[in-house]
């Protein structure tokens, strides 16, 4: 049940999604990954991908144009 | 004032139109409708990158350069466009509109942010990518708007040929991206 973070601030699509996919592959079931993003299309495609994989996903708007995508691995 | 904005930003319809991203289908339908309206109004299909070449020529002229003898600008039509200036060039005005509209949209969604540059790699990739894209768009006679979107909408075969090679380019690009940015 470890928690990991991934800093994707300042990165444009599709880099945040590719980094998230890579990072998630190394996590165990029940682990949580918090992805920090500030690119609005990543706010759409990262959660979309994670939900398709069956993970639990929450998106939190932490500031103007800044989001945390919280993914719990299934 | 702040109270007013706090209130409308919580409104369900405000969120639906200005805050939440449209679905791809909504975006596609809106783009199609607007490009039909533009075609009907101006008689020219929508294009973006053609105007950038003119911007280059105008900047070159500002510094005393002369593009009259360049093959790309040698036609009398191209010369007329250049002589008429940026404010009489519909393509340039539309591009300004895109930039202004994008700024307005991000402000209305309160998502405006100065993003930091993460690495010198990003700068190099952006500059190199921009140069290659701009040059390629002029060789291909358009970018993914003029040569793809508008061509296909005009039932031209060239749009489909462009699409095929766009896929090849995107494939190579994504491999390069994975190699240098992951």
PDB file of N, CA and C in Angstrom, chain A residues 44 48, chain B residues 16 20-30:
ATOM      1  N   UNK A  44      -7.447  14.759 -19.144  1.00  0.00           N
ATOM      2  CA  UNK A  44      -8.468  13.932 -19.779  1.00  0.00           C
ATOM      3  C   UNK A  44      -7.912  12.528 -20.086  1.00  0.00           C
ATOM      4  N   UNK A  48      -8.591   8.706 -18.236  1.00  0.00           N
ATOM      5  CA  UNK A  48      -9.295   7.824 -19.184  1.00  0.00           C
ATOM      6  C   UNK A  48      -8.570   6.490 -19.320  1.00  0.00           C
TER       7      UNK A  48
ATOM      8  N   UNK B  16     -20.275  23.374 -17.602  1.00  0.00           N
ATOM      9  CA  UNK B  16     -20.453  22.514 -18.766  1.00  0.00           C
ATOM     10  C   UNK B  16     -19.841  23.163 -20.012  1.00  0.00           C
ATOM     11  N   UNK B  20     -15.435  22.372 -18.148  1.00  0.00           N
ATOM     12  CA  UNK B  20     -15.123  20.980 -18.473  1.00  0.00           C
ATOM     13  C   UNK B  20     -14.783  20.848 -19.954  1.00  0.00           C
ATOM     14  N   UNK B  21     -13.805  19.980 -20.264  1.00  0.00           N
ATOM     15  CA  UNK B  21     -13.461  19.811 -21.671  1.00  0.00           C
ATOM     16  C   UNK B  21     -14.625  19.196 -22.457  1.00  0.00           C
ATOM     17  N   UNK B  22     -14.804  19.655 -23.705  1.00  0.00           N
ATOM     18  CA  UNK B  22     -15.806  19.038 -24.583  1.00  0.00           C
ATOM     19  C   UNK B  22     -15.365  17.617 -24.926  1.00  0.00           C
ATOM     20  N   UNK B  23     -16.319  16.788 -25.286  1.00  0.00           N
ATOM     21  CA  UNK B  23     -15.952  15.463 -25.790  1.00  0.00           C
ATOM     22  C   UNK B  23     -15.370  15.635 -27.190  1.00  0.00           C
ATOM     23  N   UNK B  24     -14.668  14.594 -27.676  1.00  0.00           N
ATOM     24  CA  UNK B  24     -14.089  14.662 -29.019  1.00  0.00           C
ATOM     25  C   UNK B  24     -15.187  14.861 -30.057  1.00  0.00           C
ATOM     26  N   UNK B  25     -16.339  14.204 -29.854  1.00  0.00           N
ATOM     27  CA  UNK B  25     -17.432  14.310 -30.830  1.00  0.00           C
ATOM     28  C   UNK B  25     -17.963  15.744 -30.881  1.00  0.00           C
ATOM     29  N   UNK B  26     -18.170  16.356 -29.715  1.00  0.00           N
ATOM     30  CA  UNK B  26     -18.630  17.749 -29.683  1.00  0.00           C
ATOM     31  C   UNK B  26     -17.635  18.646 -30.418  1.00  0.00           C
ATOM     32  N   UNK B  27     -16.358  18.448 -30.151  1.00  0.00           N
ATOM     33  CA  UNK B  27     -15.323  19.236 -30.811  1.00  0.00           C
ATOM     34  C   UNK B  27     -15.351  19.056 -32.316  1.00  0.00           C
ATOM     35  N   UNK B  28     -15.506  17.806 -32.759  1.00  0.00           N
ATOM     36  CA  UNK B  28     -15.506  17.510 -34.188  1.00  0.00           C
ATOM     37  C   UNK B  28     -16.700  18.176 -34.882  1.00  0.00           C
ATOM     38  N   UNK B  29     -17.862  18.091 -34.241  1.00  0.00           N
ATOM     39  CA  UNK B  29     -19.067  18.677 -34.839  1.00  0.00           C
ATOM     40  C   UNK B  29     -18.923  20.201 -34.932  1.00  0.00           C
ATOM     41  N   UNK B  30     -18.409  20.824 -33.858  1.00  0.00           N
ATOM     42  CA  UNK B  30     -18.233  22.279 -33.866  1.00  0.00           C
ATOM     43  C   UNK B  30     -17.229  22.715 -34.937  1.00  0.00           C
TER      44      UNK B  30
END
